[in-house]
Amino acid sequence: MTATDPQLTAPAQGWCALSLLHDRIEAHLERALQSKHDLSTREYSLLDVLSRQHDGPGGHLQMKQVAEAVVLSQSATTRLVTRLEDRGLLSRYLCPTDRRGIYTNVSESGLKLLAEARPTNDAALREALDEAVKNPGLAPLVRAVEELGTPV
């Protein structure tokens, strides 16, 4: 079945188109990030999410929140954090107010790699969207994605 299969309901067709767009973009990003920075899209996303943490109330994410932000199970997130920690891109430490809590910070080398990878990610995203907009079934979704990033 395709996104334009007449046997599908309109919501199902829309979901198929959205899934196709997501998969194409993610595959393009994956190739670019892997080839230039030895990072997967999940690793890039994790570094990006964690780099946005700050000191103060609610500034540091618990592992459950990190898992939700990168759309992985807690166990998969823990494995991902461990891989990046082994590469020296992250570090973990105990929460100073709750010894059961563990926080994760991006190391200096992780921040450097993220800064180097961000232009690659952005360029690959632009390339994937430019290619996808040529497909009439995906063009409305591409426009919607672009409009979501436009300040109101």
PDB file of C-alpha atoms in Angstrom:
ATOM      1  CA  MET A   1       0.000   0.000   0.000  1.00  0.00           C
ATOM      2  CA  THR A   2       1.100   3.540  -0.688  1.00  0.00           C
ATOM      3  CA  ALA A   3       0.136   6.880   0.781  1.00  0.00           C
ATOM      4  CA  THR A   4      -2.290   7.412  -2.112  1.00  0.00           C
ATOM      5  CA  ASP A   5      -3.917   3.974  -2.012  1.00  0.00           C
ATOM      6  CA  PRO A   6      -7.694   4.515  -2.429  1.00  0.00           C
ATOM      7  CA  GLN A   7      -8.358   1.653  -0.005  1.00  0.00           C
ATOM      8  CA  LEU A   8      -6.887   3.708   2.832  1.00  0.00           C
ATOM      9  CA  THR A   9      -8.878   6.261   4.807  1.00  0.00           C
ATOM     10  CA  ALA A  10      -7.754   9.877   4.589  1.00  0.00           C
ATOM     11  CA  PRO A  11      -6.076   9.727   8.023  1.00  0.00           C
ATOM     12  CA  ALA A  12      -4.296   6.502   7.050  1.00  0.00           C
ATOM     13  CA  GLN A  13      -3.109   8.076   3.778  1.00  0.00           C
ATOM     14  CA  GLY A  14      -1.876  11.095   5.710  1.00  0.00           C
ATOM     15  CA  TRP A  15      -0.067   8.878   8.213  1.00  0.00           C
ATOM     16  CA  CYS A  16       1.595   6.913   5.390  1.00  0.00           C
ATOM     17  CA  ALA A  17       2.771  10.153   3.778  1.00  0.00           C
ATOM     18  CA  LEU A  18       4.067  11.506   7.097  1.00  0.00           C
ATOM     19  CA  SER A  19       5.850   8.233   7.821  1.00  0.00           C
ATOM     20  CA  LEU A  20       7.404   8.232   4.348  1.00  0.00           C
ATOM     21  CA  LEU A  21       8.622  11.820   4.767  1.00  0.00           C
ATOM     22  CA  HIS A  22      10.051  11.041   8.209  1.00  0.00           C
ATOM     23  CA  ASP A  23      11.831   7.924   6.979  1.00  0.00           C
ATOM     24  CA  ARG A  24      13.354   9.729   3.990  1.00  0.00           C
ATOM     25  CA  ILE A  25      14.576  12.620   6.110  1.00  0.00           C
ATOM     26  CA  GLU A  26      15.961  10.368   8.829  1.00  0.00           C
ATOM     27  CA  ALA A  27      17.811   8.185   6.304  1.00  0.00           C
ATOM     28  CA  HIS A  28      19.349  11.260   4.668  1.00  0.00           C
ATOM     29  CA  LEU A  29      20.390  12.721   8.029  1.00  0.00           C
ATOM     30  CA  GLU A  30      21.790   9.360   9.149  1.00  0.00           C
ATOM     31  CA  ARG A  31      24.022   9.052   6.075  1.00  0.00           C
ATOM     32  CA  ALA A  32      25.308  12.617   6.408  1.00  0.00           C
ATOM     33  CA  LEU A  33      25.970  12.487  10.157  1.00  0.00           C
ATOM     34  CA  GLN A  34      27.572   9.027  10.018  1.00  0.00           C
ATOM     35  CA  SER A  35      29.855   9.832   7.097  1.00  0.00           C
ATOM     36  CA  LYS A  36      31.056  13.220   8.348  1.00  0.00           C
ATOM     37  CA  HIS A  37      30.909  12.921  12.153  1.00  0.00           C
ATOM     38  CA  ASP A  38      30.534   9.246  13.064  1.00  0.00           C
ATOM     39  CA  LEU A  39      27.205  10.043  14.743  1.00  0.00           C
ATOM     40  CA  SER A  40      23.815   8.426  14.340  1.00  0.00           C
ATOM     41  CA  THR A  41      20.698  10.577  14.257  1.00  0.00           C
ATOM     42  CA  ARG A  42      19.804   9.256  17.734  1.00  0.00           C
ATOM     43  CA  GLU A  43      23.240  10.191  19.075  1.00  0.00           C
ATOM     44  CA  TYR A  44      22.976  13.649  17.519  1.00  0.00           C
ATOM     45  CA  SER A  45      19.480  14.106  18.994  1.00  0.00           C
ATOM     46  CA  LEU A  46      20.631  13.028  22.433  1.00  0.00           C
ATOM     47  CA  LEU A  47      23.595  15.420  22.390  1.00  0.00           C
ATOM     48  CA  ASP A  48      21.317  18.200  21.160  1.00  0.00           C
ATOM     49  CA  VAL A  49      18.677  17.611  23.862  1.00  0.00           C
ATOM     50  CA  LEU A  50      21.246  17.383  26.644  1.00  0.00           C
ATOM     51  CA  SER A  51      23.130  20.458  25.425  1.00  0.00           C
ATOM     52  CA  ARG A  52      20.001  22.528  26.063  1.00  0.00           C
ATOM     53  CA  GLN A  53      19.944  21.733  29.802  1.00  0.00           C
ATOM     54  CA  HIS A  54      20.657  24.550  32.236  1.00  0.00           C
ATOM     55  CA  ASP A  55      21.280  25.132  35.905  1.00  0.00           C
ATOM     56  CA  GLY A  56      18.329  26.045  38.047  1.00  0.00           C
ATOM     57  CA  PRO A  57      14.878  24.578  38.644  1.00  0.00           C
ATOM     58  CA  GLY A  58      13.904  22.090  35.965  1.00  0.00           C
ATOM     59  CA  GLY A  59      17.137  22.675  34.128  1.00  0.00           C
ATOM     60  CA  HIS A  60      18.469  19.125  34.202  1.00  0.00           C
ATOM     61  CA  LEU A  61      16.549  16.254  32.711  1.00  0.00           C
ATOM     62  CA  GLN A  62      16.064  12.939  34.427  1.00  0.00           C
ATOM     63  CA  MET A  63      16.722   9.861  32.304  1.00  0.00           C
ATOM     64  CA  LYS A  64      12.975   9.325  31.845  1.00  0.00           C
ATOM     65  CA  GLN A  65      12.649  12.834  30.420  1.00  0.00           C
ATOM     66  CA  VAL A  66      15.656  12.281  28.163  1.00  0.00           C
ATOM     67  CA  ALA A  67      14.110   9.032  26.885  1.00  0.00           C
ATOM     68  CA  GLU A  68      10.877  10.859  26.075  1.00  0.00           C
ATOM     69  CA  ALA A  69      12.754  13.655  24.309  1.00  0.00           C
ATOM     70  CA  VAL A  70      14.673  11.277  22.027  1.00  0.00           C
ATOM     71  CA  VAL A  71      11.717   8.886  21.632  1.00  0.00           C
ATOM     72  CA  LEU A  72      13.430   5.789  22.982  1.00  0.00           C
ATOM     73  CA  SER A  73      12.710   3.397  25.834  1.00  0.00           C
ATOM     74  CA  GLN A  74      14.573   4.084  29.065  1.00  0.00           C
ATOM     75  CA  SER A  75      16.764   1.021  28.550  1.00  0.00           C
ATOM     76  CA  ALA A  76      17.641   2.050  24.977  1.00  0.00           C
ATOM     77  CA  THR A  77      18.388   5.574  26.194  1.00  0.00           C
ATOM     78  CA  THR A  78      20.646   4.203  28.928  1.00  0.00           C
ATOM     79  CA  ARG A  79      22.558   2.136  26.338  1.00  0.00           C
ATOM     80  CA  LEU A  80      22.856   5.182  24.079  1.00  0.00           C
ATOM     81  CA  VAL A  81      24.109   7.336  26.964  1.00  0.00           C
ATOM     82  CA  THR A  82      26.635   4.625  27.868  1.00  0.00           C
ATOM     83  CA  ARG A  83      27.956   4.491  24.283  1.00  0.00           C
ATOM     84  CA  LEU A  84      28.399   8.258  24.175  1.00  0.00           C
ATOM     85  CA  GLU A  85      29.908   8.283  27.662  1.00  0.00           C
ATOM     86  CA  ASP A  86      32.411   5.614  26.530  1.00  0.00           C
ATOM     87  CA  ARG A  87      33.355   7.930  23.656  1.00  0.00           C
ATOM     88  CA  GLY A  88      33.927  10.792  26.108  1.00  0.00           C
ATOM     89  CA  LEU A  89      31.008  12.831  24.760  1.00  0.00           C
ATOM     90  CA  LEU A  90      28.869  12.661  27.916  1.00  0.00           C
ATOM     91  CA  SER A  91      29.311  12.277  31.649  1.00  0.00           C
ATOM     92  CA  ARG A  92      26.890  11.161  34.352  1.00  0.00           C
ATOM     93  CA  TYR A  93      26.664  12.329  37.941  1.00  0.00           C
ATOM     94  CA  LEU A  94      24.371  11.877  40.920  1.00  0.00           C
ATOM     95  CA  CYS A  95      21.747  14.497  41.598  1.00  0.00           C
ATOM     96  CA  PRO A  96      23.017  16.570  44.552  1.00  0.00           C
ATOM     97  CA  THR A  97      19.557  16.669  46.204  1.00  0.00           C
ATOM     98  CA  ASP A  98      18.359  13.132  45.418  1.00  0.00           C
ATOM     99  CA  ARG A  99      21.045  10.434  45.457  1.00  0.00           C
ATOM    100  CA  ARG A 100      18.749   8.147  43.433  1.00  0.00           C
ATOM    101  CA  GLY A 101      18.691  10.578  40.515  1.00  0.00           C
ATOM    102  CA  ILE A 102      21.324  10.475  37.804  1.00  0.00           C
ATOM    103  CA  TYR A 103      21.922  13.384  35.467  1.00  0.00           C
ATOM    104  CA  THR A 104      23.830  13.436  32.215  1.00  0.00           C
ATOM    105  CA  ASN A 105      25.871  16.332  30.849  1.00  0.00           C
ATOM    106  CA  VAL A 106      27.489  16.821  27.476  1.00  0.00           C
ATOM    107  CA  SER A 107      31.272  17.035  27.815  1.00  0.00           C
ATOM    108  CA  GLU A 108      33.383  19.703  26.140  1.00  0.00           C
ATOM    109  CA  SER A 109      34.299  17.251  23.361  1.00  0.00           C
ATOM    110  CA  GLY A 110      30.597  16.404  22.987  1.00  0.00           C
ATOM    111  CA  LEU A 111      29.710  20.088  22.655  1.00  0.00           C
ATOM    112  CA  LYS A 112      32.488  20.516  20.097  1.00  0.00           C
ATOM    113  CA  LEU A 113      31.274  17.545  18.047  1.00  0.00           C
ATOM    114  CA  LEU A 114      27.687  18.787  18.261  1.00  0.00           C
ATOM    115  CA  ALA A 115      28.741  22.236  17.034  1.00  0.00           C
ATOM    116  CA  GLU A 116      30.609  20.627  14.133  1.00  0.00           C
ATOM    117  CA  ALA A 117      27.680  18.330  13.291  1.00  0.00           C
ATOM    118  CA  ARG A 118      24.890  20.917  13.511  1.00  0.00           C
ATOM    119  CA  PRO A 119      25.620  22.516  10.096  1.00  0.00           C
ATOM    120  CA  THR A 120      25.786  19.038   8.544  1.00  0.00           C
ATOM    121  CA  ASN A 121      22.446  18.140  10.122  1.00  0.00           C
ATOM    122  CA  ASP A 122      20.854  21.395   8.988  1.00  0.00           C
ATOM    123  CA  ALA A 123      22.185  21.071   5.423  1.00  0.00           C
ATOM    124  CA  ALA A 124      21.114  17.428   5.165  1.00  0.00           C
ATOM    125  CA  LEU A 125      17.653  18.335   6.461  1.00  0.00           C
ATOM    126  CA  ARG A 126      17.367  21.093   3.860  1.00  0.00           C
ATOM    127  CA  GLU A 127      18.480  18.684   1.106  1.00  0.00           C
ATOM    128  CA  ALA A 128      15.968  16.043   2.207  1.00  0.00           C
ATOM    129  CA  LEU A 129      13.126  18.565   2.324  1.00  0.00           C
ATOM    130  CA  ASP A 130      14.093  20.010  -1.077  1.00  0.00           C
ATOM    131  CA  GLU A 131      13.988  16.510  -2.560  1.00  0.00           C
ATOM    132  CA  ALA A 132      10.735  15.549  -0.817  1.00  0.00           C
ATOM    133  CA  VAL A 133       8.876  18.683  -1.947  1.00  0.00           C
ATOM    134  CA  LYS A 134       9.210  17.414  -5.535  1.00  0.00           C
ATOM    135  CA  ASN A 135       6.815  14.586  -4.620  1.00  0.00           C
ATOM    136  CA  PRO A 136       3.237  15.948  -4.878  1.00  0.00           C
ATOM    137  CA  GLY A 137       2.076  13.662  -2.063  1.00  0.00           C
ATOM    138  CA  LEU A 138       4.771  14.964   0.294  1.00  0.00           C
ATOM    139  CA  ALA A 139       4.846  18.641  -0.732  1.00  0.00           C
ATOM    140  CA  PRO A 140       2.059  19.738   1.660  1.00  0.00           C
ATOM    141  CA  LEU A 141       3.850  18.036   4.556  1.00  0.00           C
ATOM    142  CA  VAL A 142       7.150  19.683   3.636  1.00  0.00           C
ATOM    143  CA  ARG A 143       5.435  23.063   3.622  1.00  0.00           C
ATOM    144  CA  ALA A 144       3.859  22.290   7.006  1.00  0.00           C
ATOM    145  CA  VAL A 145       7.265  21.334   8.453  1.00  0.00           C
ATOM    146  CA  GLU A 146       8.753  24.565   7.136  1.00  0.00           C
ATOM    147  CA  GLU A 147       5.863  26.641   8.527  1.00  0.00           C
ATOM    148  CA  LEU A 148       6.256  25.050  11.978  1.00  0.00           C
ATOM    149  CA  GLY A 149       9.751  26.534  12.181  1.00  0.00           C
ATOM    150  CA  THR A 150       8.589  30.022  11.244  1.00  0.00           C
ATOM    151  CA  PRO A 151       8.252  32.445  14.183  1.00  0.00           C
ATOM    152  CA  VAL A 152       4.726  33.734  14.653  1.00  0.00           C
TER     153      VAL A 152
END
